[in-house]
Coordinates of C-alpha atoms and ligand atoms in Angstrom, one line a residue:
M1 CA 13.7 -38.3 -17.3
L2 CA 17.4 -38.3 -18.3
R3 CA 19.8 -40.2 -16.1
D4 CA 22.3 -37.3 -16.3
P5 CA 20.0 -34.4 -16.7
Q6 CA 21.0 -30.8 -17.4
V7 CA 20.1 -29.9 -13.8
L8 CA 19.9 -31.9 -10.6
I9 CA 17.9 -30.4 -7.8
V10 CA 18.6 -31.8 -4.3
G11 CA 15.6 -31.3 -2.1
A12 CA 11.9 -31.2 -3.0
G13 CA 10.9 -28.7 -0.3
P14 CA 9.0 -25.6 -1.4
V15 CA 12.1 -23.9 -2.9
G16 CA 13.4 -26.9 -4.8
V17 CA 9.9 -27.5 -6.4
A18 CA 9.4 -23.8 -7.2
L19 CA 12.8 -23.8 -9.0
A20 CA 12.0 -27.1 -10.7
C21 CA 8.8 -25.5 -12.1
E22 CA 10.7 -22.5 -13.3
L23 CA 13.2 -24.6 -15.2
L24 CA 10.8 -27.2 -16.5
Q25 CA 8.5 -24.6 -18.0
Q26 CA 11.5 -23.2 -19.9
G27 CA 12.2 -26.6 -21.3
I28 CA 15.2 -27.5 -19.2
S29 CA 15.6 -31.2 -18.4
L30 CA 16.0 -31.9 -14.7
R31 CA 15.9 -34.4 -11.9
I32 CA 14.7 -33.5 -8.5
V33 CA 15.4 -35.9 -5.6
D34 CA 14.3 -35.9 -2.0
K35 CA 15.6 -38.2 0.8
V36 CA 12.1 -38.5 2.4
E37 CA 10.5 -41.5 0.9
R38 CA 6.9 -40.9 1.7
L39 CA 5.0 -37.7 2.6
D40 CA 2.7 -38.0 5.5
D41 CA -0.5 -36.2 4.4
T42 CA -2.1 -36.7 7.8
D43 CA 0.6 -34.7 9.7
P44 CA -1.0 -31.3 10.5
H45 CA 2.4 -29.8 11.4
S46 CA 3.3 -26.9 9.3
R47 CA 6.2 -24.5 9.3
G48 CA 5.8 -21.2 7.4
I49 CA 2.4 -19.7 7.1
L50 CA 3.1 -16.2 5.9
I51 CA 3.3 -15.4 2.2
W52 CA 4.1 -11.8 1.5
P53 CA 3.1 -9.8 -1.7
R54 CA 6.4 -10.0 -3.5
S55 CA 6.4 -13.8 -3.3
L56 CA 3.0 -13.9 -4.9
E57 CA 4.2 -11.6 -7.6
V58 CA 7.2 -13.8 -8.5
L59 CA 5.2 -17.0 -8.1
R60 CA 3.0 -15.8 -10.9
R61 CA 5.8 -16.8 -13.2
I62 CA 4.9 -20.5 -12.5
Q63 CA 1.2 -19.8 -12.3
V64 CA 0.6 -20.8 -8.7
S65 CA -0.2 -17.4 -7.1
D66 CA -3.9 -17.5 -7.7
R67 CA -4.2 -21.0 -6.5
L68 CA -2.4 -20.1 -3.3
V69 CA -4.6 -17.1 -2.8
A70 CA -7.7 -19.3 -3.4
R71 CA -6.7 -21.7 -0.7
G72 CA -5.3 -19.3 1.8
H73 CA -6.6 -16.5 4.1
R74 CA -6.1 -12.9 3.3
T75 CA -5.1 -10.5 6.0
A76 CA -5.0 -6.7 5.5
G77 CA -1.9 -6.2 7.5
V78 CA -0.1 -6.6 10.8
N79 CA -1.0 -4.9 14.1
Y80 CA 1.8 -4.2 16.6
Y81 CA 0.9 -3.9 20.3
S82 CA 2.9 -3.2 23.4
G83 CA 1.6 -4.1 26.8
G84 CA -1.7 -4.8 25.2
R85 CA -2.0 -1.3 23.7
L86 CA -2.1 -0.9 19.9
L87 CA 1.0 0.9 18.6
G88 CA -0.3 0.9 15.1
P89 CA -0.9 -1.2 12.0
A90 CA 1.3 -1.9 9.0
R91 CA -1.3 -1.9 6.3
L92 CA -0.5 -4.1 3.3
D93 CA -3.9 -3.3 1.8
R94 CA -2.6 0.2 1.0
I95 CA 0.3 -1.0 -1.2
P96 CA -0.6 1.0 -4.3
D97 CA 0.9 -1.1 -7.1
T98 CA 0.6 -4.8 -6.4
P99 CA -2.0 -7.3 -7.5
Y100 CA -1.7 -8.8 -4.0
P101 CA -2.2 -6.0 -1.4
F102 CA -2.5 -8.4 1.5
L103 CA -0.7 -10.9 3.7
L104 CA -1.6 -14.4 2.7
T105 CA -1.7 -17.1 5.3
L106 CA -1.5 -20.7 4.3
P107 CA 0.0 -23.7 6.1
Q108 CA 3.3 -24.5 4.4
R109 CA 2.3 -28.1 3.7
E110 CA -0.6 -26.7 1.6
T111 CA 1.7 -24.3 -0.2
E112 CA 4.0 -27.2 -1.0
K113 CA 1.0 -29.2 -2.2
V114 CA 0.1 -26.5 -4.7
L115 CA 3.7 -26.3 -5.9
R116 CA 3.9 -30.1 -6.4
E117 CA 0.6 -30.1 -8.3
R118 CA 1.9 -27.5 -10.7
F119 CA 5.2 -29.4 -11.1
T120 CA 3.2 -32.5 -12.0
E121 CA 1.1 -30.5 -14.5
L122 CA 4.4 -29.4 -16.1
G123 CA 5.3 -33.1 -16.5
G124 CA 7.7 -33.2 -13.6
H125 CA 8.2 -36.0 -11.1
V126 CA 9.9 -35.9 -7.7
E127 CA 12.1 -38.9 -7.1
R128 CA 11.5 -39.8 -3.4
G129 CA 13.6 -41.9 -1.2
V130 CA 16.8 -40.7 -3.0
A131 CA 19.4 -38.9 -0.9
M132 CA 22.4 -37.0 -2.1
E133 CA 25.4 -38.5 -0.3
E134 CA 28.4 -37.1 -2.0
L135 CA 29.4 -34.3 -4.4
S136 CA 32.8 -34.8 -5.7
G137 CA 35.0 -33.6 -8.5
D138 CA 35.5 -30.1 -9.7
P139 CA 32.5 -27.8 -8.9
D140 CA 32.7 -27.0 -12.6
A141 CA 32.0 -30.6 -13.5
P142 CA 30.1 -32.0 -10.5
V143 CA 29.9 -35.8 -9.9
V144 CA 27.0 -36.7 -7.5
A145 CA 26.5 -39.9 -5.6
L146 CA 22.9 -40.7 -4.8
R147 CA 21.6 -43.3 -2.4
H148 CA 18.2 -44.9 -3.1
S149 CA 16.0 -46.1 -0.3
D150 CA 16.6 -49.8 -1.5
G151 CA 20.3 -49.2 -0.8
R152 CA 21.3 -48.8 -4.4
R153 CA 24.1 -46.2 -5.1
E154 CA 23.9 -44.2 -8.3
V155 CA 26.5 -41.8 -9.6
V156 CA 25.4 -39.0 -11.9
T157 CA 27.1 -36.2 -13.7
P158 CA 24.5 -33.5 -14.1
G159 CA 25.4 -30.3 -15.9
W160 CA 24.4 -28.2 -12.9
V161 CA 23.5 -29.0 -9.3
I162 CA 21.2 -27.0 -7.0
G163 CA 21.2 -27.6 -3.3
A164 CA 17.7 -26.8 -2.0
D165 CA 18.2 -29.3 0.8
G166 CA 17.3 -27.2 3.7
P167 CA 19.2 -25.8 6.7
A168 CA 21.5 -28.9 7.2
S169 CA 22.4 -28.8 3.5
V170 CA 24.6 -31.7 2.4
V171 CA 25.3 -29.9 -0.9
R172 CA 26.6 -26.9 1.0
D173 CA 28.7 -29.1 3.2
Q174 CA 30.2 -31.1 0.3
L175 CA 31.1 -27.9 -1.5
G176 CA 32.9 -26.8 1.6
I177 CA 30.9 -23.6 1.8
R178 CA 31.0 -22.0 5.2
F179 CA 27.7 -21.4 7.0
D180 CA 28.3 -18.4 9.2
G181 CA 26.0 -18.7 12.3
D182 CA 24.1 -15.9 13.8
P183 CA 24.5 -15.4 17.6
I184 CA 20.7 -14.9 18.1
D185 CA 19.6 -18.0 20.0
V186 CA 15.9 -18.1 20.7
T187 CA 13.5 -20.9 21.4
Y188 CA 10.0 -20.6 20.0
A189 CA 6.8 -22.3 21.1
I190 CA 4.4 -22.6 18.2
G191 CA 1.1 -24.2 17.3
D192 CA -2.1 -23.8 15.3
A193 CA -5.3 -23.7 17.4
P194 CA -8.8 -22.3 17.3
V195 CA -8.9 -19.0 19.3
T196 CA -12.1 -17.2 20.4
G197 CA -12.5 -13.8 21.9
R198 CA -12.3 -10.2 20.8
L199 CA -9.5 -10.1 18.3
A200 CA -8.4 -7.9 15.4
R201 CA -8.7 -9.4 12.0
N202 CA -5.1 -8.5 11.1
A203 CA -2.1 -10.5 12.1
Q204 CA -1.0 -9.4 15.6
Y205 CA 2.4 -9.0 17.2
Y206 CA 2.2 -8.4 21.0
Y207 CA 5.3 -7.1 22.7
S208 CA 5.5 -7.2 26.4
R209 CA 8.0 -7.3 29.2
H210 CA 7.5 -11.1 29.3
G211 CA 8.3 -11.6 25.7
V212 CA 6.6 -11.5 22.3
I213 CA 3.6 -13.5 21.1
A214 CA 2.3 -13.5 17.6
L215 CA -1.3 -14.4 16.7
V216 CA -1.9 -14.9 13.0
P217 CA -5.3 -15.7 11.6
L218 CA -5.6 -18.8 9.4
R219 CA -8.8 -20.0 7.9
D220 CA -11.8 -21.3 9.9
G221 CA -11.1 -19.3 13.1
H222 CA -7.8 -21.0 13.6
Y223 CA -4.6 -19.0 14.5
R224 CA -0.9 -19.6 14.4
I225 CA 0.4 -18.8 17.9
A226 CA 4.1 -18.3 18.2
A227 CA 6.0 -17.0 21.2
N228 CA 9.6 -16.8 22.3
V229 CA 10.0 -19.0 25.4
P230 CA 12.8 -20.1 27.7
H231 CA 14.9 -22.9 26.2
R232 CA 13.2 -26.3 26.6
T233 CA 14.4 -29.9 26.6
E234 CA 12.8 -32.9 25.1
A235 CA 11.5 -33.9 28.5
D236 CA 9.4 -30.7 28.6
G237 CA 7.3 -32.2 25.7
P238 CA 5.4 -30.1 23.2
P239 CA 3.8 -26.9 24.5
S240 CA 0.4 -27.5 26.0
R241 CA -2.8 -25.7 25.2
E242 CA -2.8 -24.3 28.8
Y243 CA 0.8 -23.0 28.3
L244 CA -0.2 -21.2 25.1
Q245 CA -3.2 -19.8 26.8
S246 CA -1.2 -18.4 29.7
L247 CA 1.4 -16.9 27.3
L248 CA -1.4 -15.1 25.5
A249 CA -3.0 -13.8 28.7
K250 CA 0.3 -12.5 30.0
R251 CA 1.7 -11.0 26.8
A252 CA -1.3 -10.0 24.7
C253 CA -3.5 -9.0 27.7
R254 CA -6.5 -10.3 25.9
E255 CA -9.5 -12.2 27.1
V256 CA -9.3 -15.0 24.6
T257 CA -9.7 -18.7 24.8
V258 CA -7.3 -21.1 23.1
G259 CA -9.1 -24.3 21.9
E260 CA -7.5 -27.7 21.4
P261 CA -4.5 -27.2 19.1
D262 CA -4.1 -29.2 15.9
W263 CA -0.4 -29.4 16.8
T264 CA 2.2 -27.6 18.9
R265 CA 6.0 -27.7 18.9
S266 CA 8.9 -25.9 20.2
F267 CA 12.0 -25.3 18.1
R268 CA 15.3 -23.5 18.4
P269 CA 16.5 -22.5 14.9
R270 CA 20.2 -22.2 14.1
L271 CA 20.3 -19.0 12.1
G272 CA 23.1 -18.4 9.5
M273 CA 24.1 -17.5 6.0
A274 CA 26.3 -19.4 3.5
E275 CA 29.4 -17.5 2.5
N276 CA 28.6 -18.1 -1.2
F277 CA 25.5 -19.1 -3.0
R278 CA 27.4 -20.4 -6.1
K279 CA 30.5 -22.5 -6.6
G280 CA 31.2 -23.4 -10.2
R281 CA 28.2 -25.1 -11.6
C282 CA 26.7 -25.7 -8.1
F283 CA 24.2 -23.4 -6.4
L284 CA 22.5 -23.0 -3.1
A285 CA 18.9 -21.8 -2.7
G286 CA 16.4 -21.5 0.2
D287 CA 17.3 -22.6 3.7
A288 CA 20.4 -24.3 2.3
A289 CA 21.7 -20.8 1.7
H290 CA 20.2 -18.8 4.6
V291 CA 18.2 -19.4 7.7
V292 CA 16.7 -16.2 8.9
S293 CA 15.0 -15.5 12.2
P294 CA 11.4 -16.8 12.1
A295 CA 10.4 -13.6 14.0
G296 CA 9.7 -11.9 10.7
G297 CA 8.0 -14.9 9.0
Q298 CA 10.2 -14.4 5.9
G299 CA 12.4 -17.5 5.5
L300 CA 10.3 -19.3 2.9
N301 CA 9.7 -16.0 1.1
V302 CA 13.4 -15.3 0.8
G303 CA 13.7 -18.8 -0.7
F304 CA 10.9 -18.1 -3.3
L305 CA 12.8 -15.0 -4.4
D306 CA 15.9 -17.1 -4.8
A307 CA 14.0 -19.5 -7.0
A308 CA 12.7 -16.7 -9.2
S309 CA 16.1 -15.2 -9.5
L310 CA 18.0 -18.4 -10.3
G311 CA 15.4 -19.9 -12.6
W312 CA 15.5 -17.5 -15.6
R313 CA 19.3 -17.1 -15.4
L314 CA 20.1 -20.8 -15.4
A315 CA 17.6 -21.6 -18.1
G316 CA 18.9 -18.7 -20.2
V317 CA 22.5 -19.8 -19.8
I318 CA 21.8 -23.5 -20.5
R319 CA 19.9 -22.5 -23.7
G320 CA 22.9 -20.4 -24.6
E321 CA 20.9 -17.1 -24.7
L322 CA 22.4 -15.4 -21.7
P323 CA 26.1 -15.0 -20.8
E324 CA 27.3 -17.0 -17.8
R325 CA 28.1 -14.0 -15.8
V326 CA 24.4 -13.6 -14.9
L327 CA 24.9 -16.6 -12.6
D328 CA 27.5 -14.7 -10.6
E329 CA 24.9 -11.9 -10.2
Y330 CA 22.6 -14.5 -8.6
D331 CA 25.2 -15.1 -5.9
H332 CA 25.8 -11.5 -5.3
E333 CA 22.2 -10.2 -5.5
R334 CA 20.5 -12.9 -3.6
R335 CA 23.2 -13.1 -0.9
S336 CA 22.9 -9.4 -0.2
A337 CA 19.1 -9.5 -0.3
A338 CA 19.1 -12.5 2.1
A339 CA 21.6 -10.8 4.4
R340 CA 19.4 -7.7 4.5
M341 CA 16.3 -9.7 5.4
S342 CA 18.3 -11.7 8.0
R343 CA 19.4 -8.4 9.6
T344 CA 15.9 -6.9 9.6
S345 CA 14.3 -10.1 10.9
A346 CA 16.9 -10.2 13.7
A347 CA 16.2 -6.6 14.4
Q348 CA 12.5 -7.3 14.6
A349 CA 13.2 -10.1 17.0
R350 CA 15.4 -7.8 19.2
F351 CA 12.8 -5.0 18.9
G352 CA 10.3 -7.2 20.4
L353 CA 12.5 -8.7 23.1
Q354 CA 13.2 -5.5 25.1
R355 CA 12.6 -5.9 28.8
R356 CA 13.9 -2.6 30.4
R357 CA 11.2 0.0 30.9
T358 CA 13.2 2.8 29.3
R359 CA 14.0 0.7 26.2
I360 CA 10.4 -0.3 25.9
A361 CA 9.3 3.3 26.1
V362 CA 11.8 4.3 23.4
R363 CA 10.8 1.4 21.1
D364 CA 7.1 2.2 21.5
M365 CA 7.7 5.9 20.9
L366 CA 9.7 5.1 17.8
F367 CA 6.9 3.0 16.4
V368 CA 4.2 5.6 17.1
V369 CA 6.4 8.4 15.5
G370 CA 6.9 6.1 12.6
R371 CA 3.2 5.6 12.2
M372 CA 2.4 9.3 12.5
T373 CA 5.0 10.4 10.0
G374 CA 4.0 7.7 7.5
L375 CA 7.3 5.9 7.8
V376 CA 5.6 2.6 8.8
Q377 CA 3.8 2.7 5.5
R378 CA 6.7 4.0 3.4
V379 CA 9.5 1.9 5.0
L380 CA 8.2 -1.0 7.1
V381 CA 5.4 -2.2 4.7
P382 CA 7.7 -2.4 1.6
L383 CA 10.3 -4.2 3.8
L384 CA 7.8 -6.7 5.1
S385 CA 6.2 -7.3 1.7
Q386 CA 9.7 -7.5 0.1
T387 CA 8.5 -5.1 -2.6
D388 CA 11.5 -3.0 -1.8
V389 CA 14.1 -5.7 -2.6
T390 CA 16.6 -4.0 -5.0
Y391 CA 19.4 -5.5 -6.9
G392 CA 20.9 -2.2 -8.1
E393 CA 23.5 0.1 -6.6
Q394 CA 23.3 0.7 -2.9
I395 CA 20.9 3.6 -2.2
T396 CA 22.8 6.0 0.0
E397 CA 20.4 8.7 1.0
P398 CA 18.6 8.3 4.3
F399 CA 15.3 6.5 3.9
I400 CA 13.4 9.5 5.1
W401 CA 14.4 11.4 2.0
R402 CA 14.1 8.6 -0.5
H403 CA 11.8 9.2 -3.3
P404 CA 10.0 6.2 -4.6
S405 CA 10.0 7.3 -8.2
P406 CA 11.1 6.9 -10.9
V407 CA 12.2 3.3 -10.3
R408 CA 16.0 2.9 -10.3
P409 CA 17.9 0.1 -11.9
G410 CA 17.6 -3.0 -9.7
Q411 CA 14.3 -2.0 -8.2
R412 CA 11.1 -3.8 -8.9
L413 CA 8.8 -2.6 -11.7
P414 CA 5.0 -2.7 -11.0
M415 CA 4.4 -4.9 -14.0
F416 CA 3.6 -8.6 -13.6
A417 CA 2.4 -10.2 -16.7
S418 CA 3.5 -8.4 -19.8
L419 CA 7.2 -9.3 -19.4
D420 CA 9.0 -12.2 -21.2
L421 CA 9.5 -15.0 -18.7
A422 CA 12.8 -16.0 -20.2
T423 CA 14.7 -12.9 -21.3
Y424 CA 14.8 -9.1 -21.1
T425 CA 11.8 -7.1 -22.3
V426 CA 12.1 -3.6 -23.8
L427 CA 9.4 -1.2 -22.6
L428 CA 8.5 1.9 -24.7
W429 CA 7.0 4.5 -22.4
P430 CA 5.3 7.4 -24.0
G431 CA 5.3 9.5 -20.9
R432 CA 2.3 11.0 -19.0
R433 CA 0.8 12.6 -22.1
P434 CA 1.8 10.7 -25.2
S435 CA 2.6 13.0 -28.1
A436 CA 0.4 12.9 -31.3
D437 CA 3.2 11.2 -33.2
W438 CA 4.0 8.6 -30.6
A439 CA 3.0 5.7 -33.0
L440 CA 5.8 6.9 -35.3
V441 CA 8.3 7.5 -32.5
Q442 CA 7.7 4.1 -31.0
A443 CA 8.0 2.3 -34.4
E444 CA 11.3 4.1 -34.9
L445 CA 12.5 3.2 -31.4
A446 CA 11.5 -0.5 -31.9
R447 CA 13.2 -0.6 -35.2
Q448 CA 16.6 -0.1 -33.5
F449 CA 16.4 -3.4 -31.6
P450 CA 17.1 -6.8 -33.1
D451 CA 14.1 -8.7 -34.2
H452 CA 14.3 -11.3 -31.4
V453 CA 13.9 -8.8 -28.6
G454 CA 10.4 -8.6 -27.0
I455 CA 9.1 -5.1 -27.1
R456 CA 6.1 -3.6 -25.3
D457 CA 4.5 -0.3 -26.3
L458 CA 2.9 1.0 -23.2
A459 CA 0.9 3.7 -25.0
S460 CA -2.5 2.1 -24.7
V461 CA -2.4 1.6 -20.9
P462 CA -5.7 2.7 -19.3
G463 CA -5.7 5.7 -17.1
P464 CA -5.2 4.3 -13.6
T465 CA -2.5 1.9 -14.7
Q466 CA -0.9 4.8 -16.5
A467 CA -0.7 6.7 -13.2
I468 CA 1.1 3.7 -11.6
L469 CA 3.5 3.4 -14.5
C470 CA 4.0 7.2 -14.5
R471 CA 5.3 6.9 -10.9
A472 CA 7.5 4.0 -11.9
L473 CA 8.9 5.3 -15.2
G474 CA 8.5 9.1 -14.9
R475 CA 6.5 11.6 -16.7
R476 CA 8.6 11.9 -19.8
P477 CA 8.9 9.4 -22.7
A478 CA 11.5 6.7 -21.9
V479 CA 12.9 3.4 -22.9
A480 CA 13.1 0.8 -20.1
V481 CA 14.7 -2.7 -20.1
A482 CA 13.0 -5.1 -17.6
R483 CA 14.4 -8.4 -16.4
P484 CA 12.2 -11.5 -16.5
D485 CA 11.9 -11.4 -12.7
G486 CA 10.4 -7.9 -13.0
H487 CA 13.4 -5.8 -11.9
L488 CA 14.5 -2.8 -13.9
S489 CA 17.8 -3.1 -15.7
L490 CA 17.9 0.3 -17.4
L491 CA 15.8 3.4 -17.8
V492 CA 16.8 6.1 -20.3
P493 CA 15.1 9.0 -22.1
V494 CA 14.0 8.1 -25.6
E495 CA 16.8 10.3 -27.0
R496 CA 19.3 7.8 -25.4
V497 CA 17.7 4.6 -26.9
D498 CA 21.3 3.7 -28.1
R499 CA 22.1 2.9 -24.5
A500 CA 19.2 0.4 -24.3
V501 CA 20.3 -1.1 -27.6
S502 CA 23.8 -1.6 -26.5
F503 CA 22.6 -3.0 -23.1
I504 CA 20.6 -5.6 -24.9
G505 CA 23.6 -6.4 -27.1
S506 CA 25.9 -7.0 -24.2
A507 CA 23.3 -8.7 -21.9
T508 CA 22.2 -11.4 -24.3
V509 CA 23.8 -13.8 -26.7
S510 CA 21.7 -12.7 -29.6
S511 CA 22.6 -15.4 -32.1
N512 CA 20.9 -18.0 -30.0
I513 CA 17.8 -16.1 -29.2
A514 CA 16.6 -15.3 -32.7
G515 CA 13.5 -17.1 -33.6
I516 CA 12.5 -18.4 -30.2
R517 CA 9.4 -17.9 -28.2
S518 CA 7.6 -15.9 -30.8
D519 CA 4.4 -17.6 -29.6
T520 CA 5.0 -16.6 -26.0
L521 CA 5.6 -13.0 -27.0
S522 CA 2.5 -12.7 -29.0
R523 CA 0.4 -14.2 -26.3
R524 CA 1.1 -11.3 -24.1
S525 CA 1.0 -8.4 -26.6
D526 CA -2.5 -7.3 -25.8
I527 CA -2.2 -7.4 -22.0
Y528 CA -3.0 -3.7 -21.6
H529 CA -6.3 -3.8 -23.4
R530 CA -8.1 -6.0 -20.9
G531 CA -9.8 -5.9 -17.5
S532 CA -9.4 -3.6 -14.5
T533 CA -6.3 -1.7 -13.4
M534 CA -4.9 -4.5 -11.4
E535 CA -5.8 -7.1 -14.0
N536 CA -3.8 -4.9 -16.4
L537 CA -0.9 -4.7 -14.1
R538 CA -1.0 -8.4 -13.5
Ligands
LIG601 C1 8.5 -23.3 12.9 C2 8.8 -22.6 11.7 C3 8.0 -21.5 11.3 C4 8.3 -20.9 10.1 N1 7.5 -19.8 9.7 C5 7.7 -19.2 8.5 C6 6.8 -18.2 8.0 O1 5.8 -17.9 8.5 N2 7.1 -17.6 6.8 C7 8.2 -18.0 6.1 O2 8.5 -17.4 5.0 N3 9.1 -18.9 6.5 C8 8.8 -19.6 7.7 N4 9.7 -20.6 8.1 C9 10.8 -20.9 7.3 C10 10.4 -21.9 6.2 O3 9.7 -23.0 6.8 C11 11.7 -22.4 5.5 O4 12.4 -21.2 5.1 C12 11.3 -23.2 4.3 O5 10.8 -24.5 4.6 C13 12.6 -23.4 3.4 O6 12.3 -24.2 2.3 P1 13.4 -25.1 1.6 O7 12.7 -25.7 0.4 O8 14.6 -24.2 1.3 O9 13.9 -26.1 2.6 P2 13.1 -27.3 3.3 O10 11.7 -27.0 3.5 O11 13.9 -27.6 4.5 O12 13.2 -28.5 2.3 C14 14.5 -29.2 2.1 C15 14.2 -30.6 1.5 O13 15.4 -31.2 1.2 C16 15.4 -32.6 1.5 N5 16.7 -33.0 1.8 C17 17.6 -32.7 2.8 N6 18.8 -33.3 2.6 C18 18.7 -34.0 1.5 C19 19.6 -34.9 0.8 N7 20.8 -35.1 1.3 N8 19.2 -35.5 -0.3 C20 18.0 -35.3 -0.8 N9 17.1 -34.5 -0.2 C21 17.4 -33.9 1.0 C22 14.5 -32.6 2.7 O14 13.9 -33.9 2.9 C23 13.4 -31.5 2.4 O15 12.3 -32.0 1.7 C24 9.4 -21.2 9.3 C25 10.3 -22.3 9.8 C26 10.0 -22.9 10.9 C27 10.9 -24.1 11.4

């Protein structure tokens, strides 16, 4: 490890380590420090348990998704109840174009373990018992003071600093970035325990006049139980098994038995959003940048999308292949995506906390109408799974009229493996029925791009995959430019290939890219000739 690395990551929580993997696998030298000296592997306490499809899609980039899936528990969706009656399910198993059509549940400590294992495989090492104390100097030339657990003070001058140091971020504080609080102030009682009785297999949210309780299946018959409760003091102690049982009986109206919990806790999160995610050469990611209501189980997931968005940009800028302005886009794109998730998670919390009969009736009716008209599947499911996160222009038409295809710039493309991890990929799409001379056409199109650009001809996609791409890219021949994180940058008819060529010209610093990664590109060139539909998409 270099003493003054290219990047210093402060905080080795899940987001810091995911980002460290992103950077390390792209050859960027880094140090990652965490103030906690020793991890307690015997502590059963775990925070986030829900991993939504988009997180698994982006975590593929660092090759941990399949490991997480292997260790976790798959759930087909989320059932919403009111007064014990089923309002309807949000079915993730019906998402048509993801390799991960389910909600994965896995205790956060295990998710973190998988990430750390991957980081070690990549040759990384977390420096424990090292706290960031001070960040001084110009944010364009940061000077960082670290305190080691033996009392030693070390001053480093990394090229870039990433604050992934959680909700009470010292990096954020030292940069003087405001953290605007959210007025929602709710205490939650949570715990993991075996639960027996007649229960649906899906995750379950029970709304009632007494409050909300969520019951989310984990492995081995255990469930995460989470409920809003009156504010508690330390003297109240952790919620007891009997308390959780009584909350379930009252709110879920279910004859179930809560066994001895592995652990319980109450917590009162301070929600908020940093006013900037970037200042000079310093960035915020994960909870350091945003703390969203736990009601939606999205906080960690928003952090994973931060890591996927910042990793390729920073690596590309450090290597001199991408212009520095892509880093401003990180600030803009991720701040608005996090703000949106924060609003929807807060709305979800409010949605569940209605007490007046008329409001409850309206809420329940809205949900049932949404289910019957298909809006739950078309709007709520993409929102929960974060597959609808878009970095393009604001879509203005009401969501009822929105058409999912073709994909617009900024939206996610349903392609998960055949993209370059480090830079833009040009996709040549022959349309629904490729013309007889497509081989000639695509060769002519490809010829117009500089040699260093990765190009994928999508002509040999098998039928079912073609249908998915047809929805995404349209029925007519087209040229698309995809970002490394799988979002569309540009989609033009083949006649306007010049626009794609000039986009590539302005979006990359071509003189530095030439000659790199030819091995990576060739490894993925046959991706569409193998396996089943989803394998191909993956
Ligand atoms: C009870 C609970 C339930 C939740 N459930 C869900 C869920 O179901 N789904 C979901 O997506 N999210 C959930 N979340 C949110 C999720 O846990 C967080 O969003 C996630 O942990 C954020 O990860 P992070 O890496 O950004 O920060 P953290 O996990 O907080 O990690 C920050 C790291 O930085 C280190 N650090 C702090 N200060 C310094 C310093 N000065 N120097 C060096 N190191 C430092 C800390 O030791 C820590 O290791 C839940 C949260 C809670 C509290």
